[in-house]
mmCIF file of C-alpha atoms in Angstrom:
data_model
loop_
_atom_site.group_PDB
_atom_site.id
_atom_site.type_symbol
_atom_site.label_atom_id
_atom_site.label_comp_id
_atom_site.label_asym_id
_atom_site.label_seq_id
_atom_site.Cartn_x
_atom_site.Cartn_y
_atom_site.Cartn_z
ATOM 1 C CA MET A 64 -0.617 0.140 0.184
ATOM 2 C CA THR A 65 1.524 3.127 -0.787
ATOM 3 C CA VAL A 66 -0.430 7.207 0.122
ATOM 4 C CA PHE A 67 1.790 10.257 -0.822
ATOM 5 C CA SER A 68 1.887 8.328 -3.968
ATOM 6 C CA HIS A 69 -1.474 7.054 -4.470
ATOM 7 C CA PRO A 70 -2.910 8.722 -7.629
ATOM 8 C CA GLU A 71 -5.870 9.812 -4.980
ATOM 9 C CA PHE A 72 -3.960 10.984 -2.585
ATOM 10 C CA ASP A 73 -4.316 15.092 -3.211
ATOM 11 C CA HIS A 74 -2.081 16.679 -0.359
ATOM 12 C CA HIS A 75 -4.619 15.004 2.215
ATOM 13 C CA GLN A 76 -4.000 16.849 5.796
ATOM 14 C CA ARG A 77 -3.953 13.755 7.731
ATOM 15 C CA ILE A 78 -4.759 9.916 6.727
ATOM 16 C CA VAL A 79 -5.134 7.934 10.081
ATOM 17 C CA PHE A 80 -5.106 3.799 10.423
ATOM 18 C CA GLY A 81 -7.087 2.652 13.653
ATOM 19 C CA ALA A 82 -7.457 -1.059 14.823
ATOM 20 C CA ASP A 83 -8.774 -2.411 17.870
ATOM 21 C CA ALA A 84 -7.893 -6.441 18.417
ATOM 22 C CA SER A 85 -10.964 -5.857 21.096
ATOM 23 C CA SER A 86 -13.942 -5.312 18.595
ATOM 24 C CA GLY A 87 -12.231 -6.586 15.379
ATOM 25 C CA LEU A 88 -12.032 -2.305 13.950
ATOM 26 C CA ARG A 89 -10.112 -1.836 11.458
ATOM 27 C CA ALA A 90 -10.719 1.861 10.286
ATOM 28 C CA ILE A 91 -8.949 4.842 7.647
ATOM 29 C CA ILE A 92 -9.767 8.570 8.808
ATOM 30 C CA ALA A 93 -8.695 11.066 5.680
ATOM 31 C CA ILE A 94 -8.444 14.877 7.088
ATOM 32 C CA HIS A 95 -8.435 16.453 3.662
ATOM 33 C CA ASP A 96 -8.551 20.026 4.014
ATOM 34 C CA THR A 97 -9.504 22.181 6.903
ATOM 35 C CA GLN A 98 -8.656 26.094 5.078
ATOM 36 C CA ARG A 99 -12.848 26.830 5.908
ATOM 37 C CA GLY A 100 -13.691 24.679 9.555
ATOM 38 C CA PRO A 101 -13.141 21.250 10.458
ATOM 39 C CA ALA A 102 -13.238 18.823 8.414
ATOM 40 C CA LEU A 103 -16.931 16.964 8.420
ATOM 41 C CA GLY A 104 -18.308 13.951 6.757
ATOM 42 C CA GLY A 105 -19.917 10.386 6.738
ATOM 43 C CA LEU A 106 -18.277 6.834 8.427
ATOM 44 C CA ARG A 107 -18.979 4.380 5.854
ATOM 45 C CA ILE A 108 -18.687 1.033 6.290
ATOM 46 C CA TYR A 109 -18.280 -1.324 3.747
ATOM 47 C CA PRO A 110 -16.638 -4.926 3.482
ATOM 48 C CA TYR A 111 -13.952 -3.672 0.929
ATOM 49 C CA ALA A 112 -11.989 -6.477 -1.124
ATOM 50 C CA SER A 113 -8.806 -5.111 0.257
ATOM 51 C CA ASP A 114 -7.021 -2.283 2.265
ATOM 52 C CA ASP A 115 -6.012 -0.667 -0.790
ATOM 53 C CA GLU A 116 -9.633 -0.145 -2.217
ATOM 54 C CA ALA A 117 -10.939 1.299 1.525
ATOM 55 C CA LEU A 118 -7.390 3.460 1.318
ATOM 56 C CA THR A 119 -8.839 4.698 -2.882
ATOM 57 C CA ASP A 120 -12.715 5.330 -1.616
ATOM 58 C CA VAL A 121 -11.744 7.438 1.251
ATOM 59 C CA LEU A 122 -8.853 9.870 0.079
ATOM 60 C CA ARG A 123 -11.732 9.920 -2.735
ATOM 61 C CA LEU A 124 -14.499 11.122 -0.966
ATOM 62 C CA SER A 125 -12.228 13.066 1.854
ATOM 63 C CA ARG A 126 -11.745 14.978 -0.791
ATOM 64 C CA GLY A 127 -15.222 15.558 -1.569
ATOM 65 C CA MET A 128 -16.206 17.162 0.923
ATOM 66 C CA THR A 129 -13.975 19.531 1.221
ATOM 67 C CA TYR A 130 -15.283 20.307 -2.450
ATOM 68 C CA LYS A 131 -18.580 20.337 -1.685
ATOM 69 C CA SER A 132 -18.838 22.344 1.923
ATOM 70 C CA ALA A 133 -16.626 24.809 -0.266
ATOM 71 C CA LEU A 134 -18.804 25.371 -2.736
ATOM 72 C CA ALA A 135 -21.867 24.949 -0.449
ATOM 73 C CA ASN A 136 -20.706 27.729 1.460
ATOM 74 C CA LEU A 137 -20.671 26.035 4.261
ATOM 75 C CA PRO A 138 -17.353 26.933 6.733
ATOM 76 C CA LEU A 139 -16.424 23.292 7.047
ATOM 77 C CA GLY A 140 -13.269 21.781 5.379
ATOM 78 C CA GLY A 141 -13.745 18.269 4.087
ATOM 79 C CA GLY A 142 -12.916 14.550 5.650
ATOM 80 C CA LYS A 143 -14.098 11.324 5.432
ATOM 81 C CA ALA A 144 -13.693 7.593 7.254
ATOM 82 C CA VAL A 145 -14.533 4.490 6.733
ATOM 83 C CA ILE A 146 -14.611 0.904 8.709
ATOM 84 C CA ILE A 147 -13.980 -2.266 6.735
ATOM 85 C CA ALA A 148 -17.010 -4.406 8.108
ATOM 86 C CA ASP A 149 -20.029 -5.348 6.141
ATOM 87 C CA PRO A 150 -22.641 -3.231 8.043
ATOM 88 C CA ARG A 151 -25.289 -5.696 7.682
ATOM 89 C CA HIS A 152 -23.077 -7.877 10.700
ATOM 90 C CA ASP A 153 -20.715 -6.658 11.457
ATOM 91 C CA LYS A 154 -21.102 -3.154 13.665
ATOM 92 C CA PRO A 155 -22.509 -4.256 17.149
ATOM 93 C CA PRO A 156 -21.335 -1.559 19.482
ATOM 94 C CA GLU A 157 -18.075 -2.057 21.057
ATOM 95 C CA LEU A 158 -16.887 -1.468 17.309
ATOM 96 C CA LEU A 159 -18.876 1.921 16.664
ATOM 97 C CA ARG A 160 -17.819 3.242 20.194
ATOM 98 C CA ALA A 161 -13.953 1.477 19.276
ATOM 99 C CA MET A 162 -14.296 4.562 16.362
ATOM 100 C CA GLY A 163 -15.542 6.677 18.513
ATOM 101 C CA ARG A 164 -12.001 6.945 20.422
ATOM 102 C CA LEU A 165 -9.974 7.129 17.242
ATOM 103 C CA VAL A 166 -12.345 9.981 16.235
ATOM 104 C CA ASN A 167 -11.666 11.681 19.281
ATOM 105 C CA SER A 168 -8.469 11.442 19.075
ATOM 106 C CA LEU A 169 -8.449 14.026 16.042
ATOM 107 C CA ASN A 170 -9.380 16.498 18.729
ATOM 108 C CA GLY A 171 -11.832 17.850 16.470
ATOM 109 C CA ASP A 172 -10.126 18.822 13.233
ATOM 110 C CA TYR A 173 -12.709 15.337 12.186
ATOM 111 C CA ILE A 174 -16.112 15.458 12.697
ATOM 112 C CA THR A 175 -18.438 12.080 11.305
ATOM 113 C CA ALA A 176 -21.953 11.437 10.766
ATOM 114 C CA GLU A 177 -23.981 9.393 8.646
ATOM 115 C CA ASP A 178 -23.554 7.835 5.942
ATOM 116 C CA SER A 179 -23.893 3.994 3.586
ATOM 117 C CA GLY A 180 -23.582 1.043 5.735
ATOM 118 C CA SER A 181 -24.136 3.827 9.322
ATOM 119 C CA SER A 182 -27.246 5.173 10.568
ATOM 120 C CA GLU A 183 -28.008 7.301 13.318
ATOM 121 C CA ALA A 184 -28.710 4.874 15.543
ATOM 122 C CA ASP A 185 -25.002 4.280 15.535
ATOM 123 C CA MET A 186 -23.309 7.824 15.452
ATOM 124 C CA ARG A 187 -25.594 7.903 18.941
ATOM 125 C CA VAL A 188 -23.358 4.735 20.168
ATOM 126 C CA ILE A 189 -19.895 6.854 18.174
ATOM 127 C CA ALA A 190 -20.907 9.608 20.522
ATOM 128 C CA GLU A 191 -21.009 7.578 24.169
ATOM 129 C CA THR A 192 -17.456 8.136 23.353
ATOM 130 C CA THR A 193 -17.099 11.499 21.597
ATOM 131 C CA GLU A 194 -18.382 14.821 21.194
ATOM 132 C CA HIS A 195 -17.483 15.349 17.656
ATOM 133 C CA VAL A 196 -20.645 13.294 15.896
ATOM 134 C CA GLY A 197 -23.021 14.885 13.415
ATOM 135 C CA GLY A 198 -26.817 14.216 12.163
ATOM 136 C CA LEU A 199 -28.056 13.332 15.543
ATOM 137 C CA GLY A 200 -30.784 15.688 15.171
ATOM 138 C CA HIS A 201 -32.817 17.764 18.033
ATOM 139 C CA ASP A 202 -35.795 19.094 19.192
ATOM 140 C CA GLY A 203 -37.080 15.832 17.900
ATOM 141 C CA ILE A 204 -36.290 16.022 14.518
ATOM 142 C CA SER A 205 -34.952 13.026 13.154
ATOM 143 C CA GLY A 206 -30.542 13.929 12.645
ATOM 144 C CA ASP A 207 -31.404 11.751 9.126
ATOM 145 C CA PRO A 208 -29.505 13.570 5.983
ATOM 146 C CA SER A 209 -30.833 11.586 3.249
ATOM 147 C CA PRO A 210 -34.086 13.279 2.481
ATOM 148 C CA PHE A 211 -32.205 16.984 2.528
ATOM 149 C CA THR A 212 -29.694 14.733 -0.019
ATOM 150 C CA ALA A 213 -32.328 14.077 -2.141
ATOM 151 C CA LYS A 214 -34.370 17.583 -2.077
ATOM 152 C CA GLY A 215 -30.767 18.838 -3.085
ATOM 153 C CA VAL A 216 -30.913 16.808 -6.244
ATOM 154 C CA PHE A 217 -34.328 17.344 -6.990
ATOM 155 C CA CYS A 218 -32.862 21.163 -6.700
ATOM 156 C CA ALA A 219 -30.178 20.462 -8.599
ATOM 157 C CA MET A 220 -32.099 18.336 -11.708
ATOM 158 C CA HIS A 221 -34.276 21.580 -12.286
ATOM 159 C CA SER A 222 -31.232 23.693 -12.832
ATOM 160 C CA ALA A 223 -29.655 20.274 -15.142
ATOM 161 C CA VAL A 224 -32.259 19.698 -17.098
ATOM 162 C CA ARG A 225 -32.710 23.506 -18.423
ATOM 163 C CA HIS A 226 -29.500 23.872 -19.468
ATOM 164 C CA GLY A 227 -29.398 20.187 -21.009
ATOM 165 C CA LEU A 228 -32.734 20.061 -22.284
ATOM 166 C CA GLY A 229 -33.746 22.952 -21.914
ATOM 167 C CA ARG A 230 -37.053 22.650 -20.221
ATOM 168 C CA ASP A 231 -38.887 24.058 -16.953
ATOM 169 C CA ASP A 232 -40.705 21.023 -15.447
ATOM 170 C CA PHE A 233 -40.594 17.703 -14.532
ATOM 171 C CA ASP A 234 -44.064 16.815 -16.021
ATOM 172 C CA GLY A 235 -43.242 13.257 -18.847
ATOM 173 C CA LEU A 236 -39.652 13.898 -18.273
ATOM 174 C CA ARG A 237 -38.306 10.368 -17.636
ATOM 175 C CA VAL A 238 -35.769 9.134 -15.743
ATOM 176 C CA ALA A 239 -33.491 5.960 -15.379
ATOM 177 C CA ILE A 240 -32.749 5.951 -11.021
ATOM 178 C CA GLN A 241 -29.761 3.800 -10.234
ATOM 179 C CA GLY A 242 -30.215 2.399 -6.745
ATOM 180 C CA VAL A 243 -33.196 3.232 -4.991
ATOM 181 C CA GLY A 244 -32.207 3.026 -1.243
ATOM 182 C CA HIS A 245 -32.748 6.034 1.616
ATOM 183 C CA VAL A 246 -31.428 9.249 -1.493
ATOM 184 C CA GLY A 247 -32.882 7.004 -4.406
ATOM 185 C CA ALA A 248 -36.254 6.199 -2.838
ATOM 186 C CA GLN A 249 -36.748 9.402 -1.613
ATOM 187 C CA LEU A 250 -35.409 11.164 -5.145
ATOM 188 C CA ALA A 251 -37.768 8.869 -6.862
ATOM 189 C CA ARG A 252 -40.737 9.852 -4.672
ATOM 190 C CA GLN A 253 -40.198 13.764 -5.123
ATOM 191 C CA LEU A 254 -39.349 13.068 -9.107
ATOM 192 C CA HIS A 255 -43.352 10.894 -9.461
ATOM 193 C CA GLU A 256 -45.092 14.000 -7.699
ATOM 194 C CA ALA A 257 -43.766 16.198 -10.046
ATOM 195 C CA GLY A 258 -44.795 14.391 -12.352
ATOM 196 C CA ALA A 259 -41.670 12.001 -13.816
ATOM 197 C CA ARG A 260 -42.164 8.945 -15.337
ATOM 198 C CA LEU A 261 -39.131 6.492 -13.859
ATOM 199 C CA VAL A 262 -37.038 3.744 -14.536
ATOM 200 C CA MET A 263 -35.410 2.241 -12.035
ATOM 201 C CA THR A 264 -32.644 -0.996 -10.765
ATOM 202 C CA ASP A 265 -31.194 -2.018 -6.977
ATOM 203 C CA VAL A 266 -29.695 -5.146 -6.567
ATOM 204 C CA ASP A 267 -32.371 -5.211 -3.606
ATOM 205 C CA ARG A 268 -35.254 -6.971 -5.755
ATOM 206 C CA ASP A 269 -37.624 -7.046 -3.209
ATOM 207 C CA ALA A 270 -37.432 -3.570 -2.194
ATOM 208 C CA LEU A 271 -37.161 -1.931 -5.833
ATOM 209 C CA GLY A 272 -40.483 -3.829 -6.161
ATOM 210 C CA GLN A 273 -42.548 -2.127 -3.227
ATOM 211 C CA LEU A 274 -41.543 1.234 -4.399
ATOM 212 C CA ALA A 275 -41.941 0.370 -8.588
ATOM 213 C CA ALA A 276 -46.031 -0.294 -8.085
ATOM 214 C CA SER A 277 -46.314 2.774 -5.423
ATOM 215 C CA LEU A 278 -44.676 4.914 -7.941
ATOM 216 C CA GLU A 279 -45.945 3.620 -11.482
ATOM 217 C CA ALA A 280 -42.348 2.819 -12.050
ATOM 218 C CA ASP A 281 -40.501 -0.076 -14.893
ATOM 219 C CA ILE A 282 -38.018 -1.782 -13.680
ATOM 220 C CA THR A 283 -34.999 -2.581 -14.858
ATOM 221 C CA ALA A 284 -31.729 -5.342 -14.108
ATOM 222 C CA PRO A 285 -28.679 -3.312 -12.659
ATOM 223 C CA GLU A 286 -26.425 -3.862 -15.908
ATOM 224 C CA ALA A 287 -29.086 -2.520 -18.425
ATOM 225 C CA ILE A 288 -29.968 0.894 -16.778
ATOM 226 C CA ALA A 289 -27.718 2.405 -18.065
ATOM 227 C CA GLU A 290 -29.362 1.740 -21.649
ATOM 228 C CA ALA A 291 -32.770 2.674 -20.539
ATOM 229 C CA ASP A 292 -34.594 4.954 -22.937
ATOM 230 C CA VAL A 293 -34.583 8.496 -20.747
ATOM 231 C CA ASP A 294 -33.591 12.265 -20.488
ATOM 232 C CA VAL A 295 -31.782 11.551 -16.994
ATOM 233 C CA PHE A 296 -29.786 9.066 -15.861
ATOM 234 C CA ALA A 297 -29.845 9.648 -11.840
ATOM 235 C CA PRO A 298 -27.205 7.340 -10.333
ATOM 236 C CA CYS A 299 -27.873 6.855 -6.831
ATOM 237 C CA ALA A 300 -25.846 3.676 -5.328
ATOM 238 C CA MET A 301 -21.913 3.365 -4.484
ATOM 239 C CA GLY A 302 -19.531 5.049 -7.189
ATOM 240 C CA ALA A 303 -17.922 4.842 -10.226
ATOM 241 C CA ALA A 304 -20.867 4.441 -11.724
ATOM 242 C CA LEU A 305 -20.218 6.211 -14.954
ATOM 243 C CA SER A 306 -17.196 4.007 -17.031
ATOM 244 C CA ALA A 307 -16.530 4.625 -20.375
ATOM 245 C CA SER A 308 -18.265 2.068 -21.488
ATOM 246 C CA VAL A 309 -21.100 3.141 -19.529
ATOM 247 C CA VAL A 310 -20.741 6.143 -20.982
ATOM 248 C CA GLU A 311 -21.160 4.781 -24.604
ATOM 249 C CA ARG A 312 -24.114 3.160 -23.734
ATOM 250 C CA LEU A 313 -26.211 6.015 -21.956
ATOM 251 C CA LYS A 314 -28.625 6.944 -23.580
ATOM 252 C CA ALA A 315 -29.741 10.336 -21.258
ATOM 253 C CA ARG A 316 -28.720 13.265 -22.027
ATOM 254 C CA VAL A 317 -28.569 14.991 -18.752
ATOM 255 C CA VAL A 318 -26.695 13.067 -15.979
ATOM 256 C CA CYS A 319 -27.693 13.827 -12.023
ATOM 257 C CA GLY A 320 -27.947 11.772 -8.883
ATOM 258 C CA ALA A 321 -26.756 11.540 -5.606
ATOM 259 C CA ALA A 322 -23.974 9.194 -5.362
ATOM 260 C CA ASN A 323 -20.153 10.303 -4.790
ATOM 261 C CA ASN A 324 -17.772 10.187 -6.929
ATOM 262 C CA GLN A 325 -20.215 9.273 -9.892
ATOM 263 C CA LEU A 326 -16.757 8.858 -12.454
ATOM 264 C CA ALA A 327 -14.549 6.263 -12.368
ATOM 265 C CA SER A 328 -11.739 8.292 -13.971
ATOM 266 C CA PRO A 329 -11.296 12.189 -14.647
ATOM 267 C CA ASN A 330 -11.380 11.847 -18.207
ATOM 268 C CA ILE A 331 -14.817 10.384 -17.965
ATOM 269 C CA ALA A 332 -15.764 14.179 -17.743
ATOM 270 C CA GLU A 333 -14.255 14.140 -21.583
ATOM 271 C CA LEU A 334 -16.388 11.827 -22.662
ATOM 272 C CA LEU A 335 -19.463 12.644 -21.764
ATOM 273 C CA LYS A 336 -19.039 16.278 -22.543
ATOM 274 C CA ALA A 337 -17.234 14.482 -26.607
ATOM 275 C CA ARG A 338 -21.036 12.774 -26.838
ATOM 276 C CA GLY A 339 -23.306 15.910 -25.857
ATOM 277 C CA ILE A 340 -24.214 14.453 -21.881
ATOM 278 C CA LEU A 341 -24.510 17.276 -19.477
ATOM 279 C CA TYR A 342 -22.837 16.108 -16.297
ATOM 280 C CA THR A 343 -24.126 16.980 -12.972
ATOM 281 C CA PRO A 344 -20.909 17.097 -10.506
ATOM 282 C CA ASP A 345 -21.944 14.803 -8.252
ATOM 283 C CA TYR A 346 -20.558 17.113 -4.990
ATOM 284 C CA VAL A 347 -22.146 19.633 -5.666
ATOM 285 C CA ALA A 348 -25.879 17.594 -6.202
ATOM 286 C CA ASN A 349 -25.486 15.779 -3.148
ATOM 287 C CA ALA A 350 -24.620 18.530 -0.778
ATOM 288 C CA GLY A 351 -28.117 18.667 0.983
ATOM 289 C CA GLY A 352 -27.280 16.252 3.511
ATOM 290 C CA VAL A 353 -23.795 18.483 4.837
ATOM 291 C CA ILE A 354 -26.476 21.348 4.706
ATOM 292 C CA GLU A 355 -28.493 20.147 7.199
ATOM 293 C CA ILE A 356 -25.834 18.476 9.431
ATOM 294 C CA ALA A 357 -23.790 22.392 9.197
ATOM 295 C CA TRP A 358 -27.232 23.875 10.012
ATOM 296 C CA GLN A 359 -27.500 21.254 13.550
ATOM 297 C CA ARG A 360 -24.761 22.040 14.646
ATOM 298 C CA ARG A 361 -25.361 25.764 14.418
ATOM 299 C CA HIS A 362 -27.751 27.484 17.786
ATOM 300 C CA ASP A 363 -30.405 29.381 15.278
ATOM 301 C CA TYR A 364 -31.438 26.347 13.408
ATOM 302 C CA ARG A 365 -34.299 27.221 11.608
ATOM 303 C CA ARG A 366 -35.983 24.452 8.911
ATOM 304 C CA ASP A 367 -37.064 27.151 6.265
ATOM 305 C CA ALA A 368 -33.322 27.845 6.398
ATOM 306 C CA VAL A 369 -32.668 25.126 5.851
ATOM 307 C CA MET A 370 -34.446 24.557 2.870
ATOM 308 C CA SER A 371 -33.981 27.985 1.607
ATOM 309 C CA HIS A 372 -29.314 26.938 1.479
ATOM 310 C CA ILE A 373 -30.627 24.330 0.316
ATOM 311 C CA ALA A 374 -32.740 25.335 -2.863
ATOM 312 C CA GLY A 375 -29.351 27.324 -2.899
ATOM 313 C CA ILE A 376 -27.431 23.803 -4.816
ATOM 314 C CA GLU A 377 -29.460 24.869 -8.200
ATOM 315 C CA THR A 378 -28.106 28.902 -7.975
ATOM 316 C CA THR A 379 -24.835 26.975 -7.834
ATOM 317 C CA LEU A 380 -25.219 24.678 -10.893
ATOM 318 C CA ASP A 381 -26.593 27.791 -13.099
ATOM 319 C CA GLU A 382 -23.408 29.375 -12.202
ATOM 320 C CA ILE A 383 -21.590 25.629 -13.376
ATOM 321 C CA PHE A 384 -22.849 25.116 -16.440
ATOM 322 C CA GLU A 385 -23.448 28.473 -17.727
ATOM 323 C CA ARG A 386 -19.678 29.108 -17.188
ATOM 324 C CA ALA A 387 -18.502 25.628 -18.585
ATOM 325 C CA ARG A 388 -20.885 26.365 -21.570
ATOM 326 C CA ARG A 389 -18.686 29.970 -21.960
ATOM 327 C CA GLU A 390 -14.897 28.086 -21.416
ATOM 328 C CA ASP A 391 -16.368 25.276 -23.771
ATOM 329 C CA SER A 392 -15.061 23.057 -20.832
ATOM 330 C CA ASP A 393 -16.730 19.871 -19.083
ATOM 331 C CA PRO A 394 -18.749 20.875 -15.956
ATOM 332 C CA SER A 395 -16.661 18.626 -13.564
ATOM 333 C CA SER A 396 -13.600 20.579 -14.289
ATOM 334 C CA VAL A 397 -15.276 24.480 -13.497
ATOM 335 C CA ALA A 398 -17.133 22.803 -10.336
ATOM 336 C CA ASP A 399 -13.680 21.718 -9.241
ATOM 337 C CA ALA A 400 -11.637 25.284 -10.041
ATOM 338 C CA LEU A 401 -15.016 27.079 -8.160
ATOM 339 C CA ALA A 402 -13.999 24.412 -4.996
ATOM 340 C CA ARG A 403 -10.222 25.605 -5.346
ATOM 341 C CA GLU A 404 -11.065 28.547 -5.769
ATOM 342 C CA ARG A 405 -13.529 28.228 -2.453
ATOM 343 C CA PHE A 406 -11.803 27.004 -0.027
ATOM 344 C CA ARG A 407 -8.010 28.058 -0.907
ATOM 345 C CA ASP A 408 -9.091 31.956 -0.425
#
């Protein structure tokens, strides 16, 4: 395993490897940048095939959190944590408390929160051994960020279909959703209410079938979702959904989804542009959850202010898409440049 020469290493400020023999914890925390504030980023629990795979994921995700917070105008930096484990079987309370002690050893430079494989209940166990936890909710309000993430993607899609398809509504819009977990399912419901026609897929066939029936949506196999005859492709599962082969098969003219790190490699952005497909930078579109968690840390939390902040994702994307058009560039490169301008300043 290499770190400093790793292709995803981007001058990360701190990378911590943690293990606890008694609980079986094997974890990595990556702090990418703290110039705007402490590094906030969720805890992903996943049965990675190797330590290298886990390191690659945490490096990419932590960098994305820096960019996400910068473009969401939050006083936060970017970080991420991963635990190498199967979240369905291998996250006993002792392991989560050990994770809390690892987070606590960073003295507030990293704040953890719910992510894929972890839940609000898990965050409450972690909070037994550290105060540096977000997304716990307050005043009887759930700390689950997924509804806010879905709302942000919905707002992002408004901008994307306006710039990519020249339309201002979702009535009759055909959308393919890859992954209908917490965020994907809520995005599907919002799109259905707005009049969109949905094609969905997920590895959980039972949950997929129930949701599709309630939304009058079509179902397709996971390997066929990229070829669905739709206007918009919404990756809402794990990362690297957009490879060169997937881009070649896409029929959608717009990509806008909730998944992190959708591009399998940076050059995919140029492939999308060459095919005339408008790509919505994922860390801009899916910032709703981190906006909500950031507001939960404030003393003046107001739900209307949170929703107004999330609605600003659409305005940010308008700026990115227009700048990409003027510069004849791809939106991913423009978003990266704009984010760097903000967090480095």
